[in-house]
Tab-separated table of C-alpha atoms and ligand atoms in Angstrom:
chain	number	residue	atom	x	y	z
A	281	MET	CA	0.015	0.001	-0.009
A	282	THR	CA	1.232	3.469	-0.735
A	283	LEU	CA	0.130	6.339	1.430
A	284	ASN	CA	0.210	9.895	0.218
A	285	THR	CA	0.073	12.025	3.259
A	286	GLU	CA	0.304	15.498	4.529
A	287	ARG	CA	-0.569	17.239	7.758
A	288	ASN	CA	-1.038	20.851	7.189
A	289	THR	CA	0.019	22.474	10.450
A	290	LYS	CA	-1.337	25.884	9.374
A	291	GLU	CA	-4.773	24.589	9.119
A	292	THR	CA	-5.353	23.089	12.591
A	293	LEU	CA	-8.764	21.681	13.025
A	294	ARG	CA	-10.049	21.289	16.522
A	295	ARG	CA	-13.265	19.352	16.399
A	296	ARG	CA	-14.756	17.236	19.055
A	297	ALA	CA	-18.167	15.666	18.746
A	298	SER	CA	-19.845	18.827	19.974
A	299	THR	CA	-18.373	20.763	17.021
A	300	PRO	CA	-19.841	20.470	13.560
A	301	ILE	CA	-17.831	19.481	10.528
A	302	PRO	CA	-15.826	22.570	9.509
A	303	THR	CA	-17.501	24.776	6.961
A	304	SER	CA	-14.583	24.304	4.638
A	305	HIS	CA	-15.824	20.776	4.044
A	306	GLN	CA	-19.103	22.135	2.988
A	307	SER	CA	-17.835	25.029	0.982
A	308	GLY	CA	-15.463	22.904	-1.028
A	309	ALA	CA	-12.428	25.218	-0.493
A	310	ARG	CA	-9.051	23.580	-0.906
A	311	SER	CA	-5.893	24.215	0.950
A	312	ARG	CA	-3.506	26.343	-1.131
A	313	ASP	CA	-0.602	26.099	1.286
A	314	PRO	CA	2.408	24.162	0.160
A	315	PRO	CA	2.616	20.708	1.618
A	316	ALA	CA	4.335	20.513	4.942
A	317	GLU	CA	7.464	18.370	5.080
A	318	PRO	CA	6.472	14.936	6.246
A	319	ASN	CA	7.988	14.373	9.683
A	320	HIS	CA	6.616	10.935	10.100
A	321	PRO	CA	6.837	7.658	8.330
A	322	ALA	CA	3.787	6.514	6.512
A	323	LEU	CA	1.458	3.780	7.736
A	324	GLY	CA	3.050	0.409	7.104
A	325	GLN	CA	6.359	-0.582	5.599
A	326	SER	CA	5.491	-0.077	2.028
A	327	ALA	CA	3.962	3.285	2.490
A	328	SER	CA	5.579	6.293	0.911
A	329	TYR	CA	5.007	9.997	0.892
A	330	HIS	CA	4.202	11.647	-2.394
A	331	SER	CA	5.560	15.140	-2.016
A	332	GLY	CA	3.633	16.411	-5.027
A	333	ASP	CA	0.296	15.580	-3.524
A	334	ARG	CA	-1.717	17.951	-1.416
A	335	ALA	CA	-3.940	17.118	1.455
A	336	ILE	CA	-7.455	17.687	0.464
A	337	HIS	CA	-9.276	18.882	3.510
A	338	CYS	CA	-12.531	19.413	1.790
A	339	ARG	CA	-14.463	18.455	-1.264
A	340	SER	CA	-17.302	20.395	-2.762
A	341	HIS	CA	-19.124	17.179	-3.685
A	342	TRP	CA	-19.299	15.937	-0.071
A	343	THR	CA	-22.776	14.990	0.893
A	344	SER	CA	-24.213	13.408	3.991
A	345	GLY	CA	-25.608	10.475	2.040
A	346	SER	CA	-24.023	7.043	2.224
A	347	GLU	CA	-23.179	7.099	-1.443
A	348	GLY	CA	-21.418	10.407	-1.157
A	349	SER	CA	-18.324	9.380	-3.071
A	350	ASP	CA	-18.041	9.579	-6.733
A	351	SER	CA	-16.437	6.851	-8.793
A	352	SER	CA	-13.954	8.732	-10.918
A	353	GLY	CA	-10.564	7.197	-10.229
A	354	ALA	CA	-8.267	9.130	-7.889
A	355	ASP	CA	-11.086	11.402	-6.793
A	356	LEU	CA	-12.588	8.672	-4.580
A	357	LEU	CA	-13.031	9.985	-1.064
A	358	TYR	CA	-14.646	8.040	1.776
A	359	ARG	CA	-15.579	8.988	5.320
A	360	VAL	CA	-14.627	6.412	7.892
A	361	VAL	CA	-16.180	6.989	11.333
A	362	LEU	CA	-14.554	5.450	14.445
A	363	LEU	CA	-17.040	4.377	17.064
A	364	GLY	CA	-16.449	2.747	20.470
A	365	ASP	CA	-16.179	3.223	24.191
A	366	HIS	CA	-13.882	5.616	25.973
A	367	GLY	CA	-10.245	4.408	26.062
A	368	VAL	CA	-10.503	1.535	23.598
A	369	GLY	CA	-7.881	2.990	21.324
A	370	LYS	CA	-9.837	4.924	18.673
A	371	SER	CA	-7.415	7.913	18.721
A	372	SER	CA	-4.417	5.607	18.803
A	373	LEU	CA	-5.612	3.889	15.601
A	374	ALA	CA	-6.446	7.243	14.029
A	375	ASN	CA	-2.983	8.579	14.912
A	376	ILE	CA	-1.310	5.621	13.200
A	377	PHE	CA	-3.464	6.220	10.181
A	378	ALA	CA	-2.403	9.892	10.274
A	379	GLY	CA	1.202	8.924	10.591
A	380	ILE	CA	1.589	10.531	14.004
A	381	GLN	CA	4.603	8.882	15.622
A	382	ASP	CA	4.563	10.276	19.116
A	383	ALA	CA	1.472	9.312	21.074
A	384	ASN	CA	2.135	12.164	23.464
A	385	GLU	CA	2.252	14.697	20.681
A	386	CYS	CA	-0.548	17.227	21.285
A	387	ILE	CA	-2.824	16.789	18.351
A	388	GLU	CA	-5.687	19.260	17.955
A	389	GLU	CA	-7.222	17.452	15.073
A	390	ASP	CA	-9.717	14.649	15.180
A	391	THR	CA	-10.352	14.198	11.436
A	392	TYR	CA	-7.536	12.896	9.276
A	393	GLU	CA	-7.319	12.602	5.540
A	394	ARG	CA	-4.923	10.444	3.607
A	395	THR	CA	-4.752	8.988	0.187
A	396	LEU	CA	-3.990	5.269	0.046
A	397	THR	CA	-3.047	3.191	-2.938
A	398	VAL	CA	-4.568	-0.213	-2.423
A	399	ASP	CA	-4.345	-2.878	-5.054
A	400	GLY	CA	-2.987	-0.297	-7.519
A	401	GLU	CA	-5.907	2.124	-7.139
A	402	GLU	CA	-6.012	5.283	-5.088
A	403	ALA	CA	-8.632	6.064	-2.549
A	404	THR	CA	-8.767	8.883	0.013
A	405	LEU	CA	-9.998	8.085	3.464
A	406	VAL	CA	-11.212	10.746	5.869
A	407	VAL	CA	-11.033	9.151	9.269
A	408	MET	CA	-13.285	10.831	11.812
A	409	ASP	CA	-12.349	10.347	15.469
A	410	THR	CA	-15.182	12.560	16.602
A	411	TRP	CA	-17.294	10.067	18.544
A	412	GLU	CA	-18.011	11.144	22.123
A	413	THR	CA	-18.918	8.524	24.609
A	414	GLU	CA	-19.992	10.746	27.488
A	415	LYS	CA	-23.701	11.302	27.933
A	416	GLN	CA	-24.703	14.061	25.527
A	417	GLU	CA	-26.964	16.955	26.288
A	418	GLN	CA	-30.106	16.623	24.241
A	419	ASP	CA	-29.169	19.528	22.007
A	420	GLU	CA	-25.738	18.012	21.359
A	421	LYS	CA	-27.133	14.567	20.678
A	422	TRP	CA	-27.420	15.495	17.067
A	423	VAL	CA	-23.656	15.237	16.735
A	424	GLN	CA	-23.777	11.526	17.542
A	425	ASP	CA	-26.631	11.127	15.096
A	426	TYR	CA	-24.551	13.031	12.549
A	427	CYS	CA	-21.663	10.559	12.966
A	428	MET	CA	-24.071	7.741	12.419
A	429	GLN	CA	-25.356	9.341	9.238
A	430	VAL	CA	-22.250	10.501	7.381
A	431	GLY	CA	-19.984	7.468	7.301
A	432	ASN	CA	-19.196	5.577	4.153
A	433	ALA	CA	-17.738	2.932	6.428
A	434	TYR	CA	-17.660	2.357	10.238
A	435	VAL	CA	-15.046	0.983	12.511
A	436	ILE	CA	-16.480	-0.178	15.808
A	437	VAL	CA	-13.669	-0.540	18.309
A	438	TYR	CA	-13.660	-2.429	21.571
A	439	SER	CA	-10.766	-3.354	23.834
A	440	ILE	CA	-10.093	-7.077	24.222
A	441	THR	CA	-9.236	-6.222	27.863
A	442	ASP	CA	-12.614	-4.652	28.587
A	443	ARG	CA	-15.759	-6.780	28.257
A	444	SER	CA	-18.072	-3.867	28.736
A	445	SER	CA	-16.583	-2.162	25.675
A	446	PHE	CA	-17.330	-5.350	23.711
A	447	GLU	CA	-20.941	-5.138	24.841
A	448	SER	CA	-21.093	-1.511	23.878
A	449	ALA	CA	-19.788	-2.432	20.451
A	450	SER	CA	-22.783	-4.725	19.938
A	451	GLU	CA	-25.098	-1.921	20.993
A	452	LEU	CA	-23.452	0.478	18.539
A	453	ARG	CA	-23.857	-2.097	15.734
A	454	ILE	CA	-27.557	-2.388	16.521
A	455	GLN	CA	-27.864	1.410	16.596
A	456	LEU	CA	-26.101	1.667	13.277
A	457	ARG	CA	-28.279	-0.989	11.713
A	458	ARG	CA	-31.389	0.952	12.818
A	459	ILE	CA	-30.161	4.276	11.512
A	460	ARG	CA	-28.548	3.030	8.232
A	461	GLN	CA	-30.938	0.200	7.548
A	462	ALA	CA	-31.183	0.783	3.823
A	463	ASP	CA	-27.457	1.261	3.244
A	464	ASN	CA	-25.066	-1.477	2.455
A	465	ILE	CA	-22.085	0.058	4.254
A	466	PRO	CA	-19.016	-1.744	5.459
A	467	ILE	CA	-18.712	-2.175	9.222
A	468	ILE	CA	-15.546	-3.506	10.761
A	469	LEU	CA	-15.577	-4.770	14.333
A	470	VAL	CA	-12.107	-4.210	15.805
A	471	GLY	CA	-10.814	-5.880	18.919
A	472	ASN	CA	-7.920	-3.539	19.882
A	473	LYS	CA	-5.107	-3.970	22.398
A	474	SER	CA	-4.395	-7.529	21.253
A	475	ASP	CA	-0.863	-7.130	22.747
A	476	LEU	CA	-2.290	-7.244	26.287
A	477	VAL	CA	-2.691	-11.019	26.239
A	478	ARG	CA	-2.634	-11.454	29.970
A	479	CYS	CA	-5.472	-8.997	30.466
A	480	ARG	CA	-7.656	-10.433	27.761
A	481	GLU	CA	-11.408	-10.531	28.726
A	482	VAL	CA	-12.823	-11.099	25.246
A	483	ALA	CA	-11.718	-14.219	23.329
A	484	ILE	CA	-10.994	-13.820	19.617
A	485	GLU	CA	-13.711	-16.429	18.893
A	486	GLU	CA	-16.254	-14.195	20.660
A	487	GLY	CA	-15.274	-11.262	18.493
A	488	ARG	CA	-15.560	-13.382	15.386
A	489	ALA	CA	-18.943	-14.812	16.436
A	490	CYS	CA	-20.194	-11.335	17.141
A	491	ALA	CA	-19.163	-10.188	13.666
A	492	VAL	CA	-20.969	-13.159	12.100
A	493	VAL	CA	-24.180	-12.433	14.021
A	494	PHE	CA	-24.059	-8.730	13.210
A	495	ASP	CA	-22.977	-9.270	9.630
A	496	CYS	CA	-19.750	-7.290	9.740
A	497	LYS	CA	-16.050	-7.844	9.295
A	498	PHE	CA	-13.676	-8.519	12.178
A	499	ILE	CA	-10.070	-7.931	12.946
A	500	GLU	CA	-7.984	-7.783	16.106
A	501	THR	CA	-5.376	-4.989	16.255
A	502	SER	CA	-2.719	-3.601	18.497
A	503	ALA	CA	-2.224	0.071	18.073
A	504	SER	CA	0.730	-0.130	20.429
A	505	LEU	CA	2.518	-2.638	18.230
A	506	HIS	CA	1.012	-1.258	14.957
A	507	HIS	CA	-0.225	-4.810	14.442
A	508	ASN	CA	-2.941	-5.205	11.772
A	509	VAL	CA	-3.571	-1.442	11.607
A	510	GLN	CA	-2.482	-1.227	7.985
A	511	GLU	CA	-4.573	-4.290	7.205
A	512	LEU	CA	-7.533	-2.559	8.841
A	513	PHE	CA	-7.393	0.551	6.752
A	514	GLU	CA	-6.608	-1.267	3.547
A	515	GLY	CA	-9.516	-3.616	4.354
A	516	ILE	CA	-11.877	-0.716	4.699
A	517	VAL	CA	-10.928	0.456	1.200
A	518	ARG	CA	-11.461	-3.019	-0.176
A	519	GLN	CA	-14.794	-3.445	1.573
A	520	ILE	CA	-16.007	-0.170	0.170
A	521	ARG	CA	-14.874	-1.155	-3.347
A	522	LEU	CA	-16.389	-4.604	-3.142
A	523	ARG	CA	-19.776	-3.097	-2.297
A	524	ARG	CA	-19.401	-0.498	-5.077
A	525	ASP	CA	-18.399	-3.182	-7.588
A	526	SER	CA	-21.080	-5.647	-6.514
A	527	LYS	CA	-23.715	-2.908	-6.797
A	528	GLU	CA	-22.558	-2.077	-10.306
A	529	THR	CA	-22.379	-5.769	-11.270
A	530	ASN	CA	-25.815	-6.418	-9.840
A	531	GLU	CA	-27.305	-3.545	-11.792
A	532	ARG	CA	-25.665	-4.694	-14.986
A	533	ARG	CA	-26.648	-8.306	-14.365
A	534	ARG	CA	-30.215	-7.301	-13.630
A	535	SER	CA	-30.584	-5.406	-16.903
A	536	VAL	CA	-29.016	-8.260	-18.902
A	537	TYR	CA	-31.233	-10.845	-17.119
A	538	GLN	CA	-34.292	-8.821	-17.786
A	539	ARG	CA	-33.512	-8.975	-21.498
A	540	LYS	CA	-32.136	-12.452	-21.852
A	541	GLU	CA	-33.134	-14.793	-19.101
A	542	SER	CA	-34.788	-17.966	-20.317
A	543	ILE	CA	-37.453	-19.810	-18.347
A	544	THR	CA	-34.981	-22.648	-17.725
A	545	LYS	CA	-32.537	-20.306	-16.121
A	546	LYS	CA	-35.225	-18.658	-14.041
A	547	ALA	CA	-36.286	-22.068	-12.770
A	548	ARG	CA	-32.681	-23.025	-11.973
A	549	ARG	CA	-32.196	-19.814	-10.049
A	550	PHE	CA	-35.409	-20.378	-8.085
A	551	LEU	CA	-34.218	-23.897	-7.189
A	552	ASP	CA	-30.792	-22.648	-6.175
A	553	ARG	CA	-32.358	-20.176	-3.867
A	554	LEU	CA	-34.480	-22.900	-2.321
A	555	VAL	CA	-31.423	-25.050	-1.716
A	556	ALA	CA	-29.516	-22.070	-0.245
A	557	ARG	CA	-32.394	-21.337	2.110
A	558	ASN	CA	-32.339	-24.936	3.368
A	559	ASN	CA	-28.584	-24.588	3.915
A	560	LYS	CA	-28.634	-21.676	6.297
A	561	LYS	CA	-26.394	-23.471	8.694
A	562	MET	CA	-23.829	-23.990	5.951
A	563	ALA	CA	-24.108	-20.330	4.992
A	564	LEU	CA	-23.365	-19.272	8.594
A	565	LYS	CA	-20.306	-21.552	8.567
A	566	VAL	CA	-19.044	-20.057	5.325
A	567	ARG	CA	-19.611	-16.532	6.609
A	568	SER	CA	-17.872	-17.281	9.915
A	569	LYS	CA	-14.854	-18.352	7.915
A	570	SER	CA	-14.799	-15.183	5.917
A	571	CYS	CA	-15.699	-12.518	8.481
A	572	HIS	CA	-12.060	-11.977	9.295
A	573	ASP	CA	-11.048	-11.771	5.650
A	574	LEU	CA	-11.338	-8.076	4.758
A	575	SER	CA	-10.635	-8.657	1.114
A	576	VAL	CA	-13.864	-10.542	0.451
A	577	LEU	CA	-17.511	-9.488	0.945
B	805	GTP	N1	-1.441	-1.800	25.266
B	805	GTP	C1	-2.153	-1.082	24.434
B	805	GTP	N2	-2.587	0.147	24.808
B	805	GTP	C2	-3.298	0.826	23.886
B	805	GTP	C3	-3.578	0.318	22.610
B	805	GTP	N3	-4.327	1.224	21.961
B	805	GTP	C4	-4.526	2.282	22.779
B	805	GTP	N4	-3.866	2.052	23.977
B	805	GTP	C5	-3.807	2.923	25.130
B	805	GTP	O1	-5.124	3.084	25.611
B	805	GTP	C6	-5.357	4.398	26.124
B	805	GTP	C7	-6.569	4.977	25.427
B	805	GTP	O2	-6.275	5.081	24.049
B	805	GTP	P1	-7.047	6.150	23.132
B	805	GTP	O3	-6.515	5.973	21.754
B	805	GTP	O4	-6.961	7.507	23.722
B	805	GTP	O5	-8.514	5.663	23.250
B	805	GTP	P2	-9.881	6.346	22.698
B	805	GTP	O6	-10.767	5.302	22.339
B	805	GTP	O7	-9.488	7.377	21.640
B	805	GTP	O8	-10.399	7.096	24.000
B	805	GTP	P3	-11.355	8.416	24.066
B	805	GTP	O9	-10.713	9.513	23.240
B	805	GTP	O10	-11.432	8.724	25.493
B	805	GTP	O11	-12.706	7.996	23.487
B	805	GTP	C8	-4.034	5.173	25.819
B	805	GTP	O12	-3.331	5.173	27.001
B	805	GTP	C9	-3.355	4.312	24.768
B	805	GTP	O13	-1.961	4.454	24.809
B	805	GTP	C10	-3.093	-0.977	22.258
B	805	GTP	O14	-3.299	-1.530	21.172
B	805	GTP	N5	-2.383	-1.626	23.226
């Protein structure tokens, strides 16, 4: 994976959940400042900084819909929202994504944008670490709702050392399903702090089973050791693409079928579906095998 990255220090964004997305995102203005010198290595070994690239802090075509990204090559931009309890490691994962080396570095930002090259194709991720876990005042509750609405993908983080954060992750998944029912968005359940083996409260099998039940992907990470963090962000890009591609394929297939499908084929498809329905157990087994593979649907 290649990461094209820049942190523009002149354009410090301080946004917590109580603060709306900056108006620059809505206005579509672009940073004209020259790229700051990268003072950090990129995410993962193979990552590299493209000095000619600019950070794009805003896009005029941003919308709050789930299909907010266009499909024109390098212009792909996706919002990834981090959800999860206090202290599970959301900011640590976001910092690694942003290429921030020193965990003690005082970072004012909580939204990071980077362009990744995954499988030879560029995609820009905007990672939003804006989720607030404290009880919200009613008039600030909209910010949580906003987070739930704007993501093109979601990362629900729990700590493997904290069972209650695992339970919260399930609740968040249910909440997301309710709010984004109609959208086929990628959701990755992340068991972070996998380095703390002796303090483990949630088994990896439990995480996997939860992902199967809630129909999402699963990965365990260690932000401290940078373990699986690159895989996580690459996986998000792949999951988004797989959905985009399968949507396009389905639409194409549907129109071809409508024109060409013979009665024999229709009958075969009907029978296949019947068999599949009778094989639900098998389907669950297949899914449980693939929930940790972020490169397949
Ligand atoms: N051992 C270990 N510690 C971690 C890991 N990830 C994060 N931490 C530590 O856990 C603490 C909380 O991490 P944060 O990244 O601030 O967690 P958060 O989810 O952003 O917390 P809030 O901002 O309060 O919502 C910090 O002390 C981190 O250093 C990890 O993978 N392993």
